Structure formats: C-alpha cells, structure tokens
Amino acid sequence: MVLAAGLDLAELHVTERVRRMASAREMIDFMEASSFGNFLSAIPKDLHDTFRADFDRAALAHQDPEGFASRDYGAMIVARKPRG
C-alpha cells in the first residue's frame, strides 16, 4: 500500500506480541474490550452467554499450565514522499 501510494518505504518494523491470560473468560473479556464492541456483534444478544460457555469449554484444549497465549503482530511503517 505504501508503494502503491507513491511513497518510498524507509523502515518497516514487525513485532510479535504475546499476551498471557489465566482463563478463557479473561481472554473473552479482553477481546470484547479491544474490539470496540464488535466481537460478539454477529451473535444475537440472547446467545452471548451460550457462546461464552461454549468458548470456555472449547478453549480448554488449548490451555497450558500458565493459561493461554494470545499472539498478534504489530507493524510500524515509516514512509517518505519522494522529492521532486
């Protein structure tokens, strides 16, 4: 996108972030808080509690002794407008 916009890419930094969460409930709470209210928006409100319970049960297969690891990536781009 930077190049398509006619800019020169000066720097690109990609960082992996890992968040540890103790429980599936903590993971859902984090996802709800960080998604601007969109996390459960496709699920009817009367099914939210059922979804949370199903998620708790399904998440157990991915739990380690420290809880859960949530990984994502962040990118920082430095671009310059070409001279001339």
PDB file of N, CA, C and O in Angstrom:
ATOM      1  N   MET A   1       0.825  -1.186   0.000  1.00  0.00           N
ATOM      2  CA  MET A   1       0.000   0.000   0.000  1.00  0.00           C
ATOM      3  C   MET A   1       0.870   1.251   0.000  1.00  0.00           C
ATOM      4  O   MET A   1       0.495   2.239  -0.616  1.00  0.00           O
ATOM      5  N   VAL A   2       1.992   1.167   0.714  1.00  0.00           N
ATOM      6  CA  VAL A   2       2.894   2.328   0.757  1.00  0.00           C
ATOM      7  C   VAL A   2       3.417   2.617  -0.648  1.00  0.00           C
ATOM      8  O   VAL A   2       3.376   3.751  -1.120  1.00  0.00           O
ATOM      9  N   LEU A   3       3.881   1.580  -1.313  1.00  0.00           N
ATOM     10  CA  LEU A   3       4.430   1.759  -2.657  1.00  0.00           C
ATOM     11  C   LEU A   3       3.343   2.148  -3.649  1.00  0.00           C
ATOM     12  O   LEU A   3       3.556   3.007  -4.511  1.00  0.00           O
ATOM     13  N   ALA A   4       2.168   1.549  -3.534  1.00  0.00           N
ATOM     14  CA  ALA A   4       1.055   1.888  -4.429  1.00  0.00           C
ATOM     15  C   ALA A   4       0.635   3.340  -4.261  1.00  0.00           C
ATOM     16  O   ALA A   4       0.122   3.950  -5.200  1.00  0.00           O
ATOM     17  N   ALA A   5       0.867   3.896  -3.077  1.00  0.00           N
ATOM     18  CA  ALA A   5       0.534   5.300  -2.823  1.00  0.00           C
ATOM     19  C   ALA A   5       1.621   6.241  -3.340  1.00  0.00           C
ATOM     20  O   ALA A   5       1.499   7.460  -3.215  1.00  0.00           O
ATOM     21  N   GLY A   6       2.691   5.669  -3.910  1.00  0.00           N
ATOM     22  CA  GLY A   6       3.756   6.501  -4.459  1.00  0.00           C
ATOM     23  C   GLY A   6       4.770   6.963  -3.437  1.00  0.00           C
ATOM     24  O   GLY A   6       5.545   7.881  -3.693  1.00  0.00           O
ATOM     25  N   LEU A   7       4.775   6.339  -2.267  1.00  0.00           N
ATOM     26  CA  LEU A   7       5.718   6.708  -1.216  1.00  0.00           C
ATOM     27  C   LEU A   7       6.932   5.790  -1.251  1.00  0.00           C
ATOM     28  O   LEU A   7       6.872   4.674  -1.769  1.00  0.00           O
ATOM     29  N   ASP A   8       8.030   6.270  -0.694  1.00  0.00           N
ATOM     30  CA  ASP A   8       9.238   5.453  -0.547  1.00  0.00           C
ATOM     31  C   ASP A   8       9.226   4.835   0.846  1.00  0.00           C
ATOM     32  O   ASP A   8       9.061   5.546   1.848  1.00  0.00           O
ATOM     33  N   LEU A   9       9.396   3.534   0.915  1.00  0.00           N
ATOM     34  CA  LEU A   9       9.440   2.847   2.201  1.00  0.00           C
ATOM     35  C   LEU A   9      10.809   3.062   2.833  1.00  0.00           C
ATOM     36  O   LEU A   9      11.832   2.672   2.277  1.00  0.00           O
ATOM     37  N   ALA A  10      10.847   3.701   3.981  1.00  0.00           N
ATOM     38  CA  ALA A  10      12.107   3.973   4.673  1.00  0.00           C
ATOM     39  C   ALA A  10      12.391   2.905   5.722  1.00  0.00           C
ATOM     40  O   ALA A  10      13.522   2.459   5.866  1.00  0.00           O
ATOM     41  N   GLU A  11      11.356   2.495   6.465  1.00  0.00           N
ATOM     42  CA  GLU A  11      11.524   1.488   7.514  1.00  0.00           C
ATOM     43  C   GLU A  11      10.249   0.666   7.646  1.00  0.00           C
ATOM     44  O   GLU A  11       9.152   1.180   7.455  1.00  0.00           O
ATOM     45  N   LEU A  12      10.442  -0.594   7.997  1.00  0.00           N
ATOM     46  CA  LEU A  12       9.318  -1.471   8.297  1.00  0.00           C
ATOM     47  C   LEU A  12       9.721  -2.328   9.488  1.00  0.00           C
ATOM     48  O   LEU A  12      10.729  -3.020   9.445  1.00  0.00           O
ATOM     49  N   HIS A  13       8.948  -2.228  10.554  1.00  0.00           N
ATOM     50  CA  HIS A  13       9.215  -2.998  11.769  1.00  0.00           C
ATOM     51  C   HIS A  13       7.981  -3.843  12.082  1.00  0.00           C
ATOM     52  O   HIS A  13       6.885  -3.302  12.226  1.00  0.00           O
ATOM     53  N   VAL A  14       8.165  -5.155  12.159  1.00  0.00           N
ATOM     54  CA  VAL A  14       7.073  -6.056  12.512  1.00  0.00           C
ATOM     55  C   VAL A  14       7.414  -6.667  13.861  1.00  0.00           C
ATOM     56  O   VAL A  14       8.514  -7.185  14.060  1.00  0.00           O
ATOM     57  N   THR A  15       6.470  -6.597  14.781  1.00  0.00           N
ATOM     58  CA  THR A  15       6.699  -7.081  16.136  1.00  0.00           C
ATOM     59  C   THR A  15       5.628  -8.091  16.510  1.00  0.00           C
ATOM     60  O   THR A  15       4.436  -7.826  16.333  1.00  0.00           O
ATOM     61  N   GLU A  16       6.060  -9.244  17.000  1.00  0.00           N
ATOM     62  CA  GLU A  16       5.106 -10.216  17.531  1.00  0.00           C
ATOM     63  C   GLU A  16       4.835  -9.860  18.988  1.00  0.00           C
ATOM     64  O   GLU A  16       5.756  -9.588  19.752  1.00  0.00           O
ATOM     65  N   ARG A  17       3.560  -9.842  19.341  1.00  0.00           N
ATOM     66  CA  ARG A  17       3.185  -9.574  20.724  1.00  0.00           C
ATOM     67  C   ARG A  17       2.507 -10.815  21.280  1.00  0.00           C
ATOM     68  O   ARG A  17       1.680 -11.430  20.616  1.00  0.00           O
ATOM     69  N   VAL A  18       2.870 -11.162  22.494  1.00  0.00           N
ATOM     70  CA  VAL A  18       2.251 -12.300  23.166  1.00  0.00           C
ATOM     71  C   VAL A  18       1.655 -11.806  24.466  1.00  0.00           C
ATOM     72  O   VAL A  18       2.341 -11.181  25.272  1.00  0.00           O
ATOM     73  N   ARG A  19       0.377 -12.058  24.647  1.00  0.00           N
ATOM     74  CA  ARG A  19      -0.302 -11.738  25.905  1.00  0.00           C
ATOM     75  C   ARG A  19      -0.669 -13.049  26.569  1.00  0.00           C
ATOM     76  O   ARG A  19      -1.207 -13.942  25.929  1.00  0.00           O
ATOM     77  N   ARG A  20      -0.386 -13.152  27.848  1.00  0.00           N
ATOM     78  CA  ARG A  20      -0.765 -14.339  28.611  1.00  0.00           C
ATOM     79  C   ARG A  20      -2.036 -14.030  29.376  1.00  0.00           C
ATOM     80  O   ARG A  20      -2.168 -12.959  29.967  1.00  0.00           O
ATOM     81  N   MET A  21      -2.957 -14.969  29.341  1.00  0.00           N
ATOM     82  CA  MET A  21      -4.203 -14.813  30.073  1.00  0.00           C
ATOM     83  C   MET A  21      -4.454 -16.077  30.875  1.00  0.00           C
ATOM     84  O   MET A  21      -4.199 -17.181  30.407  1.00  0.00           O
ATOM     85  N   ALA A  22      -4.935 -15.882  32.084  1.00  0.00           N
ATOM     86  CA  ALA A  22      -5.085 -17.002  33.010  1.00  0.00           C
ATOM     87  C   ALA A  22      -6.278 -17.888  32.685  1.00  0.00           C
ATOM     88  O   ALA A  22      -6.280 -19.075  33.022  1.00  0.00           O
ATOM     89  N   SER A  23      -7.295 -17.338  32.019  1.00  0.00           N
ATOM     90  CA  SER A  23      -8.512 -18.120  31.792  1.00  0.00           C
ATOM     91  C   SER A  23      -9.149 -17.744  30.458  1.00  0.00           C
ATOM     92  O   SER A  23      -8.863 -16.686  29.890  1.00  0.00           O
ATOM     93  N   ALA A  24     -10.034 -18.618  29.993  1.00  0.00           N
ATOM     94  CA  ALA A  24     -10.780 -18.324  28.768  1.00  0.00           C
ATOM     95  C   ALA A  24     -11.670 -17.112  28.982  1.00  0.00           C
ATOM     96  O   ALA A  24     -11.843 -16.289  28.083  1.00  0.00           O
ATOM     97  N   ARG A  25     -12.222 -16.963  30.158  1.00  0.00           N
ATOM     98  CA  ARG A  25     -13.072 -15.805  30.472  1.00  0.00           C
ATOM     99  C   ARG A  25     -12.266 -14.507  30.337  1.00  0.00           C
ATOM    100  O   ARG A  25     -12.738 -13.523  29.776  1.00  0.00           O
ATOM    101  N   GLU A  26     -11.034 -14.510  30.845  1.00  0.00           N
ATOM    102  CA  GLU A  26     -10.177 -13.324  30.716  1.00  0.00           C
ATOM    103  C   GLU A  26      -9.899 -13.027  29.243  1.00  0.00           C
ATOM    104  O   GLU A  26      -9.863 -11.863  28.830  1.00  0.00           O
ATOM    105  N   MET A  27      -9.721 -14.088  28.440  1.00  0.00           N
ATOM    106  CA  MET A  27      -9.465 -13.915  27.013  1.00  0.00           C
ATOM    107  C   MET A  27     -10.681 -13.275  26.332  1.00  0.00           C
ATOM    108  O   MET A  27     -10.545 -12.333  25.550  1.00  0.00           O
ATOM    109  N   ILE A  28     -11.878 -13.771  26.622  1.00  0.00           N
ATOM    110  CA  ILE A  28     -13.092 -13.204  26.032  1.00  0.00           C
ATOM    111  C   ILE A  28     -13.270 -11.754  26.471  1.00  0.00           C
ATOM    112  O   ILE A  28     -13.582 -10.880  25.654  1.00  0.00           O
ATOM    113  N   ASP A  29     -13.057 -11.484  27.753  1.00  0.00           N
ATOM    114  CA  ASP A  29     -13.175 -10.108  28.249  1.00  0.00           C
ATOM    115  C   ASP A  29     -12.225  -9.175  27.511  1.00  0.00           C
ATOM    116  O   ASP A  29     -12.594  -8.057  27.135  1.00  0.00           O
ATOM    117  N   PHE A  30     -10.995  -9.629  27.272  1.00  0.00           N
ATOM    118  CA  PHE A  30     -10.015  -8.819  26.551  1.00  0.00           C
ATOM    119  C   PHE A  30     -10.480  -8.579  25.114  1.00  0.00           C
ATOM    120  O   PHE A  30     -10.423  -7.454  24.604  1.00  0.00           O
ATOM    121  N   MET A  31     -10.939  -9.642  24.438  1.00  0.00           N
ATOM    122  CA  MET A  31     -11.372  -9.498  23.047  1.00  0.00           C
ATOM    123  C   MET A  31     -12.571  -8.557  22.942  1.00  0.00           C
ATOM    124  O   MET A  31     -12.647  -7.747  22.021  1.00  0.00           O
ATOM    125  N   GLU A  32     -13.494  -8.650  23.887  1.00  0.00           N
ATOM    126  CA  GLU A  32     -14.647  -7.738  23.880  1.00  0.00           C
ATOM    127  C   GLU A  32     -14.203  -6.288  24.104  1.00  0.00           C
ATOM    128  O   GLU A  32     -14.683  -5.372  23.435  1.00  0.00           O
ATOM    129  N   ALA A  33     -13.293  -6.093  25.032  1.00  0.00           N
ATOM    130  CA  ALA A  33     -12.842  -4.736  25.360  1.00  0.00           C
ATOM    131  C   ALA A  33     -12.011  -4.112  24.244  1.00  0.00           C
ATOM    132  O   ALA A  33     -12.005  -2.890  24.076  1.00  0.00           O
ATOM    133  N   SER A  34     -11.312  -4.931  23.465  1.00  0.00           N
ATOM    134  CA  SER A  34     -10.409  -4.380  22.458  1.00  0.00           C
ATOM    135  C   SER A  34     -10.983  -4.412  21.048  1.00  0.00           C
ATOM    136  O   SER A  34     -10.275  -4.096  20.094  1.00  0.00           O
ATOM    137  N   SER A  35     -12.259  -4.753  20.896  1.00  0.00           N
ATOM    138  CA  SER A  35     -12.840  -4.830  19.555  1.00  0.00           C
ATOM    139  C   SER A  35     -13.930  -3.778  19.320  1.00  0.00           C
ATOM    140  O   SER A  35     -14.726  -3.912  18.398  1.00  0.00           O
ATOM    141  N   PHE A  36     -13.953  -2.767  20.162  1.00  0.00           N
ATOM    142  CA  PHE A  36     -14.918  -1.662  20.017  1.00  0.00           C
ATOM    143  C   PHE A  36     -16.359  -2.163  19.981  1.00  0.00           C
ATOM    144  O   PHE A  36     -17.198  -1.630  19.266  1.00  0.00           O
ATOM    145  N   GLY A  37     -16.629  -3.244  20.717  1.00  0.00           N
ATOM    146  CA  GLY A  37     -17.979  -3.783  20.781  1.00  0.00           C
ATOM    147  C   GLY A  37     -18.366  -4.670  19.620  1.00  0.00           C
ATOM    148  O   GLY A  37     -19.512  -5.077  19.503  1.00  0.00           O
ATOM    149  N   ASN A  38     -17.414  -5.004  18.763  1.00  0.00           N
ATOM    150  CA  ASN A  38     -17.719  -5.792  17.573  1.00  0.00           C
ATOM    151  C   ASN A  38     -17.517  -7.298  17.749  1.00  0.00           C
ATOM    152  O   ASN A  38     -17.935  -8.079  16.903  1.00  0.00           O
ATOM    153  N   PHE A  39     -16.873  -7.722  18.816  1.00  0.00           N
ATOM    154  CA  PHE A  39     -16.503  -9.128  18.957  1.00  0.00           C
ATOM    155  C   PHE A  39     -17.703 -10.067  18.865  1.00  0.00           C
ATOM    156  O   PHE A  39     -17.672 -11.060  18.164  1.00  0.00           O
ATOM    157  N   LEU A  40     -18.770  -9.769  19.549  1.00  0.00           N
ATOM    158  CA  LEU A  40     -19.953 -10.635  19.538  1.00  0.00           C
ATOM    159  C   LEU A  40     -21.091 -10.053  18.696  1.00  0.00           C
ATOM    160  O   LEU A  40     -22.224 -10.513  18.782  1.00  0.00           O
ATOM    161  N   SER A  41     -20.793  -9.074  17.874  1.00  0.00           N
ATOM    162  CA  SER A  41     -21.856  -8.376  17.145  1.00  0.00           C
ATOM    163  C   SER A  41     -22.611  -9.270  16.165  1.00  0.00           C
ATOM    164  O   SER A  41     -23.774  -8.997  15.862  1.00  0.00           O
ATOM    165  N   ALA A  42     -21.995 -10.333  15.667  1.00  0.00           N
ATOM    166  CA  ALA A  42     -22.665 -11.229  14.713  1.00  0.00           C
ATOM    167  C   ALA A  42     -23.512 -12.285  15.418  1.00  0.00           C
ATOM    168  O   ALA A  42     -24.223 -13.041  14.763  1.00  0.00           O
ATOM    169  N   ILE A  43     -23.434 -12.330  16.740  1.00  0.00           N
ATOM    170  CA  ILE A  43     -24.175 -13.314  17.520  1.00  0.00           C
ATOM    171  C   ILE A  43     -25.327 -12.604  18.221  1.00  0.00           C
ATOM    172  O   ILE A  43     -25.109 -11.585  18.884  1.00  0.00           O
ATOM    173  N   PRO A  44     -26.548 -13.138  18.091  1.00  0.00           N
ATOM    174  CA  PRO A  44     -27.685 -12.491  18.777  1.00  0.00           C
ATOM    175  C   PRO A  44     -27.425 -12.370  20.279  1.00  0.00           C
ATOM    176  O   PRO A  44     -26.833 -13.263  20.900  1.00  0.00           O
ATOM    177  N   LYS A  45     -27.833 -11.257  20.866  1.00  0.00           N
ATOM    178  CA  LYS A  45     -27.568 -10.979  22.283  1.00  0.00           C
ATOM    179  C   LYS A  45     -28.050 -12.102  23.204  1.00  0.00           C
ATOM    180  O   LYS A  45     -27.403 -12.406  24.192  1.00  0.00           O
ATOM    181  N   ASP A  46     -29.168 -12.730  22.866  1.00  0.00           N
ATOM    182  CA  ASP A  46     -29.677 -13.783  23.743  1.00  0.00           C
ATOM    183  C   ASP A  46     -28.822 -15.049  23.699  1.00  0.00           C
ATOM    184  O   ASP A  46     -29.001 -15.954  24.506  1.00  0.00           O
ATOM    185  N   LEU A  47     -27.841 -15.118  22.781  1.00  0.00           N
ATOM    186  CA  LEU A  47     -26.931 -16.269  22.700  1.00  0.00           C
ATOM    187  C   LEU A  47     -25.526 -15.957  23.227  1.00  0.00           C
ATOM    188  O   LEU A  47     -24.654 -16.824  23.203  1.00  0.00           O
ATOM    189  N   HIS A  48     -25.291 -14.733  23.689  1.00  0.00           N
ATOM    190  CA  HIS A  48     -23.952 -14.363  24.176  1.00  0.00           C
ATOM    191  C   HIS A  48     -23.490 -15.257  25.326  1.00  0.00           C
ATOM    192  O   HIS A  48     -22.344 -15.716  25.336  1.00  0.00           O
ATOM    193  N   ASP A  49     -24.347 -15.513  26.303  1.00  0.00           N
ATOM    194  CA  ASP A  49     -23.953 -16.360  27.432  1.00  0.00           C
ATOM    195  C   ASP A  49     -23.644 -17.780  26.977  1.00  0.00           C
ATOM    196  O   ASP A  49     -22.689 -18.401  27.448  1.00  0.00           O
ATOM    197  N   THR A  50     -24.442 -18.297  26.045  1.00  0.00           N
ATOM    198  CA  THR A  50     -24.190 -19.643  25.500  1.00  0.00           C
ATOM    199  C   THR A  50     -22.864 -19.668  24.764  1.00  0.00           C
ATOM    200  O   THR A  50     -22.077 -20.610  24.913  1.00  0.00           O
ATOM    201  N   PHE A  51     -22.590 -18.634  23.975  1.00  0.00           N
ATOM    202  CA  PHE A  51     -21.312 -18.563  23.264  1.00  0.00           C
ATOM    203  C   PHE A  51     -20.149 -18.567  24.248  1.00  0.00           C
ATOM    204  O   PHE A  51     -19.174 -19.298  24.069  1.00  0.00           O
ATOM    205  N   ARG A  52     -20.246 -17.738  25.288  1.00  0.00           N
ATOM    206  CA  ARG A  52     -19.163 -17.662  26.271  1.00  0.00           C
ATOM    207  C   ARG A  52     -18.923 -19.025  26.924  1.00  0.00           C
ATOM    208  O   ARG A  52     -17.772 -19.444  27.108  1.00  0.00           O
ATOM    209  N   ALA A  53     -19.975 -19.727  27.268  1.00  0.00           N
ATOM    210  CA  ALA A  53     -19.833 -21.052  27.892  1.00  0.00           C
ATOM    211  C   ALA A  53     -19.206 -22.045  26.910  1.00  0.00           C
ATOM    212  O   ALA A  53     -18.318 -22.822  27.287  1.00  0.00           O
ATOM    213  N   ASP A  54     -19.647 -22.029  25.653  1.00  0.00           N
ATOM    214  CA  ASP A  54     -19.059 -22.915  24.640  1.00  0.00           C
ATOM    215  C   ASP A  54     -17.592 -22.585  24.407  1.00  0.00           C
ATOM    216  O   ASP A  54     -16.756 -23.475  24.249  1.00  0.00           O
ATOM    217  N   PHE A  55     -17.269 -21.307  24.373  1.00  0.00           N
ATOM    218  CA  PHE A  55     -15.885 -20.880  24.184  1.00  0.00           C
ATOM    219  C   PHE A  55     -15.022 -21.359  25.348  1.00  0.00           C
ATOM    220  O   PHE A  55     -13.917 -21.870  25.134  1.00  0.00           O
ATOM    221  N   ASP A  56     -15.520 -21.212  26.566  1.00  0.00           N
ATOM    222  CA  ASP A  56     -14.785 -21.683  27.749  1.00  0.00           C
ATOM    223  C   ASP A  56     -14.447 -23.167  27.609  1.00  0.00           C
ATOM    224  O   ASP A  56     -13.313 -23.579  27.852  1.00  0.00           O
ATOM    225  N   ARG A  57     -15.429 -23.975  27.225  1.00  0.00           N
ATOM    226  CA  ARG A  57     -15.209 -25.425  27.089  1.00  0.00           C
ATOM    227  C   ARG A  57     -14.221 -25.734  25.966  1.00  0.00           C
ATOM    228  O   ARG A  57     -13.313 -26.537  26.124  1.00  0.00           O
ATOM    229  N   ALA A  58     -14.380 -25.086  24.816  1.00  0.00           N
ATOM    230  CA  ALA A  58     -13.504 -25.352  23.669  1.00  0.00           C
ATOM    231  C   ALA A  58     -12.074 -24.886  23.927  1.00  0.00           C
ATOM    232  O   ALA A  58     -11.117 -25.508  23.466  1.00  0.00           O
ATOM    233  N   ALA A  59     -11.917 -23.818  24.668  1.00  0.00           N
ATOM    234  CA  ALA A  59     -10.591 -23.256  24.930  1.00  0.00           C
ATOM    235  C   ALA A  59      -9.733 -24.165  25.794  1.00  0.00           C
ATOM    236  O   ALA A  59      -8.497 -24.110  25.725  1.00  0.00           O
ATOM    237  N   LEU A  60     -10.343 -25.009  26.590  1.00  0.00           N
ATOM    238  CA  LEU A  60      -9.580 -25.892  27.480  1.00  0.00           C
ATOM    239  C   LEU A  60      -8.568 -26.747  26.727  1.00  0.00           C
ATOM    240  O   LEU A  60      -7.508 -27.063  27.259  1.00  0.00           O
ATOM    241  N   ALA A  61      -8.862 -27.107  25.489  1.00  0.00           N
ATOM    242  CA  ALA A  61      -7.942 -27.916  24.682  1.00  0.00           C
ATOM    243  C   ALA A  61      -6.661 -27.156  24.340  1.00  0.00           C
ATOM    244  O   ALA A  61      -5.663 -27.765  23.953  1.00  0.00           O
ATOM    245  N   HIS A  62      -6.675 -25.839  24.478  1.00  0.00           N
ATOM    246  CA  HIS A  62      -5.523 -25.009  24.115  1.00  0.00           C
ATOM    247  C   HIS A  62      -4.840 -24.390  25.329  1.00  0.00           C
ATOM    248  O   HIS A  62      -3.917 -23.590  25.178  1.00  0.00           O
ATOM    249  N   GLN A  63      -5.265 -24.772  26.500  1.00  0.00           N
ATOM    250  CA  GLN A  63      -4.705 -24.205  27.726  1.00  0.00           C
ATOM    251  C   GLN A  63      -3.428 -24.941  28.103  1.00  0.00           C
ATOM    252  O   GLN A  63      -3.334 -26.150  27.976  1.00  0.00           O
ATOM    253  N   ASP A  64      -2.440 -24.191  28.556  1.00  0.00           N
ATOM    254  CA  ASP A  64      -1.221 -24.793  29.093  1.00  0.00           C
ATOM    255  C   ASP A  64      -1.174 -24.485  30.592  1.00  0.00           C
ATOM    256  O   ASP A  64      -2.077 -23.831  31.112  1.00  0.00           O
ATOM    257  N   PRO A  65      -0.161 -24.938  31.302  1.00  0.00           N
ATOM    258  CA  PRO A  65      -0.128 -24.692  32.757  1.00  0.00           C
ATOM    259  C   PRO A  65      -0.187 -23.213  33.154  1.00  0.00           C
ATOM    260  O   PRO A  65      -0.592 -22.888  34.261  1.00  0.00           O
ATOM    261  N   GLU A  66       0.193 -22.318  32.258  1.00  0.00           N
ATOM    262  CA  GLU A  66       0.170 -20.883  32.561  1.00  0.00           C
ATOM    263  C   GLU A  66      -1.096 -20.196  32.052  1.00  0.00           C
ATOM    264  O   GLU A  66      -1.224 -18.984  32.141  1.00  0.00           O
ATOM    265  N   GLY A  67      -2.001 -20.938  31.480  1.00  0.00           N
ATOM    266  CA  GLY A  67      -3.231 -20.354  30.951  1.00  0.00           C
ATOM    267  C   GLY A  67      -3.245 -20.380  29.443  1.00  0.00           C
ATOM    268  O   GLY A  67      -3.093 -21.425  28.825  1.00  0.00           O
ATOM    269  N   PHE A  68      -3.392 -19.204  28.847  1.00  0.00           N
ATOM    270  CA  PHE A  68      -3.493 -19.094  27.395  1.00  0.00           C
ATOM    271  C   PHE A  68      -2.527 -18.043  26.871  1.00  0.00           C
ATOM    272  O   PHE A  68      -2.278 -17.042  27.531  1.00  0.00           O
ATOM    273  N   ALA A  69      -2.021 -18.271  25.669  1.00  0.00           N
ATOM    274  CA  ALA A  69      -1.188 -17.283  24.995  1.00  0.00           C
ATOM    275  C   ALA A  69      -1.960 -16.750  23.804  1.00  0.00           C
ATOM    276  O   ALA A  69      -2.491 -17.514  23.002  1.00  0.00           O
ATOM    277  N   SER A  70      -2.048 -15.452  23.712  1.00  0.00           N
ATOM    278  CA  SER A  70      -2.674 -14.793  22.571  1.00  0.00           C
ATOM    279  C   SER A  70      -1.565 -14.069  21.818  1.00  0.00           C
ATOM    280  O   SER A  70      -0.876 -13.220  22.378  1.00  0.00           O
ATOM    281  N   ARG A  71      -1.389 -14.420  20.548  1.00  0.00           N
ATOM    282  CA  ARG A  71      -0.333 -13.817  19.744  1.00  0.00           C
ATOM    283  C   ARG A  71      -0.937 -12.947  18.646  1.00  0.00           C
ATOM    284  O   ARG A  71      -1.914 -13.321  18.022  1.00  0.00           O
ATOM    285  N   ASP A  72      -0.316 -11.808  18.414  1.00  0.00           N
ATOM    286  CA  ASP A  72      -0.674 -10.990  17.274  1.00  0.00           C
ATOM    287  C   ASP A  72       0.570 -10.240  16.818  1.00  0.00           C
ATOM    288  O   ASP A  72       1.633 -10.365  17.412  1.00  0.00           O
ATOM    289  N   TYR A  73       0.416  -9.519  15.736  1.00  0.00           N
ATOM    290  CA  TYR A  73       1.555  -8.815  15.161  1.00  0.00           C
ATOM    291  C   TYR A  73       1.199  -7.347  14.974  1.00  0.00           C
ATOM    292  O   TYR A  73       0.082  -7.008  14.608  1.00  0.00           O
ATOM    293  N   GLY A  74       2.177  -6.509  15.238  1.00  0.00           N
ATOM    294  CA  GLY A  74       2.025  -5.083  15.005  1.00  0.00           C
ATOM    295  C   GLY A  74       3.051  -4.643  13.966  1.00  0.00           C
ATOM    296  O   GLY A  74       4.107  -5.252  13.842  1.00  0.00           O
ATOM    297  N   ALA A  75       2.724  -3.634  13.220  1.00  0.00           N
ATOM    298  CA  ALA A  75       3.641  -3.129  12.199  1.00  0.00           C
ATOM    299  C   ALA A  75       3.784  -1.623  12.345  1.00  0.00           C
ATOM    300  O   ALA A  75       2.799  -0.920  12.587  1.00  0.00           O
ATOM    301  N   MET A  76       5.022  -1.160  12.236  1.00  0.00           N
ATOM    302  CA  MET A  76       5.281   0.268  12.192  1.00  0.00           C
ATOM    303  C   MET A  76       5.965   0.547  10.848  1.00  0.00           C
ATOM    304  O   MET A  76       6.961  -0.096  10.519  1.00  0.00           O
ATOM    305  N   ILE A  77       5.407   1.456  10.122  1.00  0.00           N
ATOM    306  CA  ILE A  77       5.920   1.788   8.780  1.00  0.00           C
ATOM    307  C   ILE A  77       6.328   3.248   8.778  1.00  0.00           C
ATOM    308  O   ILE A  77       5.578   4.117   9.232  1.00  0.00           O
ATOM    309  N   VAL A  78       7.522   3.486   8.271  1.00  0.00           N
ATOM    310  CA  VAL A  78       7.990   4.861   8.060  1.00  0.00           C
ATOM    311  C   VAL A  78       8.147   5.021   6.549  1.00  0.00           C
ATOM    312  O   VAL A  78       8.881   4.266   5.909  1.00  0.00           O
ATOM    313  N   ALA A  79       7.423   5.986   5.996  1.00  0.00           N
ATOM    314  CA  ALA A  79       7.479   6.222   4.559  1.00  0.00           C
ATOM    315  C   ALA A  79       7.715   7.702   4.292  1.00  0.00           C
ATOM    316  O   ALA A  79       7.398   8.550   5.132  1.00  0.00           O
ATOM    317  N   ARG A  80       8.265   7.949   3.148  1.00  0.00           N
ATOM    318  CA  ARG A  80       8.551   9.345   2.761  1.00  0.00           C
ATOM    319  C   ARG A  80       7.959   9.640   1.397  1.00  0.00           C
ATOM    320  O   ARG A  80       7.946   8.775   0.511  1.00  0.00           O
ATOM    321  N   LYS A  81       7.524  10.856   1.264  1.00  0.00           N
ATOM    322  CA  LYS A  81       7.063  11.313  -0.044  1.00  0.00           C
ATOM    323  C   LYS A  81       8.305  11.577  -0.883  1.00  0.00           C
ATOM    324  O   LYS A  81       9.248  12.244  -0.434  1.00  0.00           O
ATOM    325  N   PRO A  82       8.360  11.035  -2.099  1.00  0.00           N
ATOM    326  CA  PRO A  82       9.556  11.256  -2.936  1.00  0.00           C
ATOM    327  C   PRO A  82       9.759  12.738  -3.237  1.00  0.00           C
ATOM    328  O   PRO A  82       8.784  13.498  -3.365  1.00  0.00           O
ATOM    329  N   ARG A  83      11.004  13.126  -3.322  1.00  0.00           N
ATOM    330  CA  ARG A  83      11.302  14.526  -3.661  1.00  0.00           C
ATOM    331  C   ARG A  83      11.080  14.728  -5.159  1.00  0.00           C
ATOM    332  O   ARG A  83      11.307  13.847  -5.964  1.00  0.00           O
ATOM    333  N   GLY A  84      10.703  15.920  -5.452  1.00  0.00           N
ATOM    334  CA  GLY A  84      10.597  16.260  -6.872  1.00  0.00           C
ATOM    335  C   GLY A  84       9.250  16.320  -7.348  1.00  0.00           C
ATOM    336  O   GLY A  84       8.350  16.496  -7.764  1.00  0.00           O
TER     337      GLY A  84
END
